[in-house]
Amino acid sequence: MSHHVVPVSTYVKVFVTLIVLLILTVAVSYVDFGDVSEQMADGITAKTAVAVKVNGLNLLIALVIATAKAVVIVLFFMQLKYSSPLHRSFAISGVVFVAILFTITFADYVVRGEWDAFPMEAPAAVPVESEAD
Amino acid sequence: MTNETHHEHPPHLAHHFDDPQQQFDAASLGMWVFLTTEVMFFGGALFAYAVYRYSYPAAFIEGSLHLCQGAGMVLGFVNTLFLLCSSLTMVLAVHAAQTNQRERTFKMLMATIVLGTIFLGVKAYEYSVKFEHHLVPTAAFQLEEVLAEPKFVPEGTVDPRHVRIFMSFYFGMTGLHALHMLIGIPILGILAWRTRKGDYSSEYFTPVEMVGLYWHFVDIIWVFLYPLLYLIR
């Protein structure tokens, strides 16, 4: 096989990087990146406040670190760094398709109103049949 | 390349390929296409998770805290650690096959199997804990007092049905992931057995490398699942 042999030391370094990133992931999850406590007074704003917090900086940072781990695994453990551009385009195509899925479908969901049968303010009564919208 | 007789090509080279490198590339591209379909497979599930998390953020925080109550935090972290270690042993197995070290290849493959099995064992234990705490999203679902104090989820803003949806995602996605590992471990077993037999060498170790790609992919999925399920705060 013509693909070159990667030294074991490289793999070990990558592994150490992954462990460091894992510890970082956990540490960062404890840090509060958004202060929305003053908006907790009334119900509707509470939902928005929590949404902003959860879907805001904490999530972004967690995803960035996870992506960094994934990139490192793909480049070194899956040897994409040493592969031909053809291999790389095959690998990236998966990401491209998922990006299309997320973008277009999310664009639909964020502009809808209440699309679910279990809206936030509903009482915890009998489970309703969810109607396919 | 076109004047070879039947006896001149290496035994592992199939006749429809010109040379071993092309055969290896074909296998590799095929595996990457499969992994792309797997990315879409999990991508769909992750998208559904994203929509529900966007809609019911507090319930997802609550659910995540339930996952981490008691030993859950440590178990999730340790499981991720085991899986990353198994990725290392897997790549070392491929490296050993590449450098013609049969015994070492076997040992690394066995190490990967052991670590993968430990992961599944911990997962099974976590699932049993969920059963005990009535968190499985069946009719018996019951949301109990969260033991870890949530900092900003006040009383009554979380609908238990939404937390039940979170638990559905937890079981669905980690279950799917566990299924992938459950399939991968016997395949690794077959690889280990064939390594013992001497079927692989630095000339031909394609199956080892391809299963390695699969295993690393399964690890990447978990790398994303772990913060998305366990570390929502």
XYZ file of C-alpha atoms in Angstrom:
366
model
C 0.000 0.000 0.000
C 1.363 3.346 -0.884
C -0.148 5.311 1.953
C 2.629 6.035 4.324
C 3.022 4.607 7.778
C 2.115 7.100 10.463
C 4.384 6.797 13.517
C 2.820 5.548 16.725
C 3.939 8.734 18.496
C 1.582 10.735 16.289
C -1.306 8.517 17.286
C -0.447 8.874 20.948
C -0.281 12.653 20.626
C -3.678 12.671 18.937
C -5.039 10.499 21.732
C -3.747 12.879 24.383
C -5.331 15.774 22.483
C -8.642 13.917 22.493
C -8.471 13.344 26.242
C -7.662 16.995 26.857
C -10.602 18.046 24.686
C -12.847 15.622 26.576
C -11.883 17.154 29.912
C -12.433 20.578 28.389
C -15.895 19.537 27.234
C -16.895 18.584 30.753
C -15.270 21.623 32.368
C -16.901 24.037 29.960
C -20.342 22.569 30.590
C -20.155 23.814 34.163
C -19.358 27.377 33.166
C -22.317 29.665 32.736
C -21.915 31.549 29.498
C -25.061 33.587 29.620
C -26.668 35.464 32.428
C -30.394 35.581 31.939
C -31.428 35.355 35.579
C -33.028 38.801 35.605
C -35.519 37.689 32.973
C -36.896 34.766 34.942
C -39.747 36.805 36.407
C -42.582 35.903 34.084
C -43.457 32.659 32.308
C -43.206 33.641 28.662
C -39.920 35.421 29.038
C -38.615 32.471 31.045
C -39.071 30.186 28.086
C -37.268 32.605 25.808
C -34.528 33.178 28.352
C -33.909 29.495 28.795
C -34.031 28.965 25.045
C -31.438 31.662 24.526
C -29.198 30.217 27.178
C -29.427 26.615 26.108
C -29.294 27.305 22.429
C -26.690 29.980 22.821
C -23.079 30.075 23.690
C -22.892 26.913 25.795
C -24.245 24.789 22.987
C -21.995 26.453 20.443
C -18.892 25.881 22.526
C -19.829 22.259 23.211
C -20.357 21.678 19.491
C -17.104 23.394 18.542
C -15.132 21.185 20.926
C -16.955 18.068 19.709
C -16.231 19.056 16.104
C -12.574 19.581 16.967
C -12.443 16.036 18.371
C -14.196 14.666 15.307
C -11.844 16.502 12.932
C -8.801 15.180 14.757
C -10.150 11.620 14.655
C -11.016 11.892 10.963
C -7.695 13.405 9.949
C -5.365 11.171 11.901
C -7.110 8.005 13.051
C -9.070 7.672 9.832
C -6.027 8.855 7.926
C -7.834 11.421 5.834
C -4.833 13.734 6.143
C -2.801 11.248 4.147
C -5.516 10.403 1.648
C -6.232 11.621 -1.838
C -8.580 14.557 -2.514
C -11.091 12.034 -3.832
C -11.266 10.357 -0.437
C -11.625 13.702 1.262
C -14.489 14.768 -0.968
C -16.316 11.511 -0.185
C -15.841 12.147 3.506
C -16.928 15.771 3.363
C -20.031 14.948 1.325
C -21.614 13.438 4.427
C -21.166 16.657 6.326
C -22.504 18.679 3.399
C -25.674 16.618 3.224
C -26.289 16.881 6.955
C -25.760 20.646 6.724
C -28.389 20.830 3.991
C -30.763 18.738 6.117
C -30.326 20.954 9.152
C -30.485 24.262 7.309
C -33.554 23.738 5.225
C -35.594 21.841 7.812
C -34.704 24.168 10.668
C -35.594 27.146 8.489
C -39.067 25.702 8.373
C -39.409 24.942 12.067
C -38.227 28.284 13.428
C -40.850 30.245 11.529
C -43.745 28.032 12.516
C -45.846 28.781 15.526
C -46.879 26.009 17.869
C -46.244 22.910 15.812
C -46.360 20.344 18.579
C -49.267 18.777 20.430
C -47.544 19.318 23.775
C -47.032 23.069 23.952
C -45.178 24.461 26.935
C -48.085 26.039 28.771
C -50.499 23.116 28.429
C -51.484 21.342 31.658
C -50.060 17.870 32.220
C -53.331 16.168 31.409
C -54.144 13.182 29.177
C -51.601 12.751 26.380
C -53.142 14.222 23.225
C -52.869 12.511 19.864
C -50.361 14.598 17.996
C -51.773 15.687 14.694
C -49.420 15.503 11.786
C -49.139 19.072 10.606
C 0.143 -3.579 -16.308
C -1.764 -5.303 -19.110
C 0.666 -8.096 -19.931
C 0.571 -10.016 -16.655
C -0.222 -13.678 -16.713
C -2.551 -15.140 -14.148
C 0.306 -16.187 -11.896
C 1.937 -12.801 -11.522
C -0.507 -10.955 -9.311
C -0.601 -11.196 -5.542
C -3.115 -13.742 -4.238
C -5.360 -11.143 -2.616
C -5.747 -9.071 -5.772
C -9.164 -9.570 -7.367
C -9.168 -9.816 -11.144
C -11.252 -6.760 -11.800
C -8.591 -4.490 -10.311
C -5.381 -3.413 -12.029
C -3.209 -3.348 -8.932
C -3.482 -3.681 -5.137
C -3.486 0.070 -4.605
C -6.573 0.478 -6.788
C -8.275 -2.382 -4.930
C -7.497 -0.757 -1.610
C -8.745 2.621 -2.818
C -11.986 1.077 -4.030
C -12.530 -0.558 -0.650
C -11.730 2.678 1.120
C -14.076 4.774 -0.998
C -16.809 2.203 -0.531
C -16.406 2.365 3.233
C -16.466 6.168 3.182
C -19.701 6.110 1.168
C -21.178 3.779 3.772
C -20.016 6.117 6.525
C -21.673 8.994 4.686
C -24.953 7.110 4.782
C -24.365 6.543 8.473
C -23.766 10.267 8.961
C -27.155 10.888 7.374
C -28.672 8.154 9.545
C -27.539 9.772 12.771
C -27.942 13.219 11.246
C -31.668 12.704 10.962
C -31.931 11.635 14.590
C -29.736 14.537 15.680
C -31.875 16.947 13.750
C -35.054 15.749 15.450
C -33.208 16.160 18.757
C -32.229 19.696 17.720
C -35.801 20.712 16.974
C -37.081 19.403 20.297
C -34.212 20.899 22.233
C -34.882 24.226 20.586
C -38.557 23.975 21.526
C -38.272 22.642 25.071
C -34.870 23.724 26.387
C -35.751 23.583 30.070
C -37.088 20.042 29.790
C -33.900 18.987 28.063
C -31.807 20.467 30.847
C -33.968 18.630 33.363
C -33.599 15.374 31.464
C -29.857 15.787 31.159
C -29.572 16.398 34.898
C -31.481 13.183 35.490
C -28.997 11.345 33.307
C -26.177 12.646 35.452
C -27.668 12.096 38.857
C -25.752 9.891 41.214
C -23.041 7.996 39.409
C -24.386 9.044 36.021
C -21.926 11.885 35.553
C -18.918 9.691 36.202
C -20.291 6.809 34.129
C -20.861 9.004 31.104
C -17.378 10.481 31.331
C -15.676 7.155 31.912
C -17.573 5.570 29.035
C -16.385 8.290 26.690
C -12.871 7.702 27.946
C -13.124 3.960 27.252
C -14.364 4.597 23.749
C -11.547 7.027 22.982
C -9.070 4.442 24.274
C -10.645 1.822 22.025
C -10.138 4.177 19.092
C -6.468 4.382 19.972
C -6.082 0.614 20.248
C -7.940 0.229 16.939
C -5.610 2.579 15.092
C -2.640 0.867 16.712
C -4.016 -2.444 15.440
C -4.140 -1.055 11.909
C -0.625 0.278 12.335
C 0.617 -3.099 13.561
C -0.989 -4.828 10.580
C 0.626 -2.268 8.297
C 4.043 -2.998 9.792
C 3.613 -6.765 9.732
C 3.385 -7.281 13.497
C 0.857 -10.090 13.700
C 0.929 -10.676 17.449
C 0.583 -6.992 18.199
C -2.275 -6.632 15.719
C -4.068 -9.419 17.521
C -3.459 -7.885 20.928
C -4.664 -4.457 19.852
C -7.783 -5.894 18.259
C -8.529 -7.821 21.446
C -7.985 -4.654 23.490
C -10.462 -2.831 21.271
C -12.999 -5.610 21.742
C -12.539 -5.558 25.511
C -12.905 -1.782 25.743
C -15.957 -1.843 23.489
C -17.555 -4.541 25.611
C -16.870 -2.587 28.792
C -18.557 0.396 27.180
C -21.627 -1.686 26.415
C -21.624 -3.088 29.945
C -21.614 0.390 31.468
C -24.361 1.392 29.058
C -26.459 -1.584 30.115
C -25.995 -0.607 33.742
C -27.051 2.964 32.960
C -30.159 1.683 31.232
C -31.048 -0.466 34.241
C -30.703 2.605 36.472
C -33.111 4.458 34.190
C -35.600 1.624 34.569
C -35.352 1.887 38.336
C -35.894 5.627 38.285
C -38.962 5.324 36.049
C -37.318 7.382 33.373
C -37.934 4.998 30.480
C -40.422 6.728 28.160
C -43.231 4.210 28.450
C -46.554 4.546 30.227
C -44.662 3.966 33.471
C -42.680 7.164 33.033
C -42.575 9.262 36.165
C -40.508 12.337 36.750
C -39.121 12.400 40.248
C -37.389 15.122 42.178
C -34.188 16.098 40.471
C -31.398 15.396 42.896
C -28.886 17.769 41.343
C -30.154 21.276 41.952
C -30.902 22.868 38.596
C -29.782 26.454 38.763
C -32.386 28.098 36.658
C -35.238 25.723 36.062
C -37.861 26.974 38.499
C -40.727 24.841 39.810
C -43.388 24.125 37.257
C -41.765 25.395 34.076
C -40.923 21.891 32.927
C -43.615 19.656 31.489
C -42.848 16.005 32.339
C -44.004 14.985 28.887
C -41.216 17.017 27.369
C -38.681 15.344 29.628
C -40.156 12.055 28.460
C -39.406 13.147 24.895
C -35.830 13.835 25.953
C -35.596 10.336 27.402
C -36.909 8.958 24.112
C -34.040 10.692 22.382
C -31.604 9.398 24.961
C -32.658 5.788 24.542
C -33.094 6.114 20.797
C -29.747 7.672 20.021
C -27.605 5.825 22.523
C -29.470 2.626 21.638
C -28.708 3.133 17.958
C -25.111 3.816 18.853
C -24.952 0.742 21.068
C -26.405 -1.324 18.219
C -23.575 -0.138 15.995
C -21.076 -1.210 18.605
C -22.846 -4.522 19.072
C -22.401 -5.160 15.348
C -18.818 -3.917 15.330
C -17.549 -6.078 18.172
C -18.182 -9.475 16.530
C -16.707 -8.120 13.313
C -13.612 -7.197 15.287
C -13.708 -10.733 16.664
C -13.626 -12.140 13.157
C -10.723 -9.835 12.321
C -8.850 -11.020 15.404
C -9.433 -14.655 14.463
C -8.257 -14.078 10.899
C -5.212 -12.226 12.198
C -4.412 -15.266 14.315
C -4.719 -17.428 11.229
C -2.227 -15.205 9.448
C -4.561 -13.854 6.764
C -3.262 -10.304 7.076
C 0.156 -8.800 6.467
C 1.618 -5.491 5.435
C 0.707 -6.529 1.862
C -2.974 -6.939 2.582
C -4.674 -5.614 5.694
C -7.586 -3.850 4.028
C -10.311 -5.401 6.209
C -8.499 -4.269 9.344
C -8.303 -0.720 8.068
C -11.924 -0.681 6.896
C -13.299 -1.920 10.206
C -11.038 0.672 11.780
C -12.791 3.381 9.794
C -16.145 2.053 10.992
C -14.996 1.938 14.598
C -13.658 5.484 14.515
C -16.908 6.664 13.047
C -18.867 5.043 15.888
C -16.508 6.821 18.276
C -17.147 10.169 16.575
C -20.892 9.654 16.970
C -20.442 9.128 20.686
C -18.178 12.183 20.902
C -21.165 14.205 19.696
C -23.803 12.332 21.692
C -22.012 12.723 25.005
C -22.156 16.538 25.338
C -25.537 16.713 23.628
C -27.207 14.282 26.016
C -25.223 14.344 29.240
C -23.912 17.892 29.450
C -26.914 20.125 28.876
C -26.946 22.730 31.628
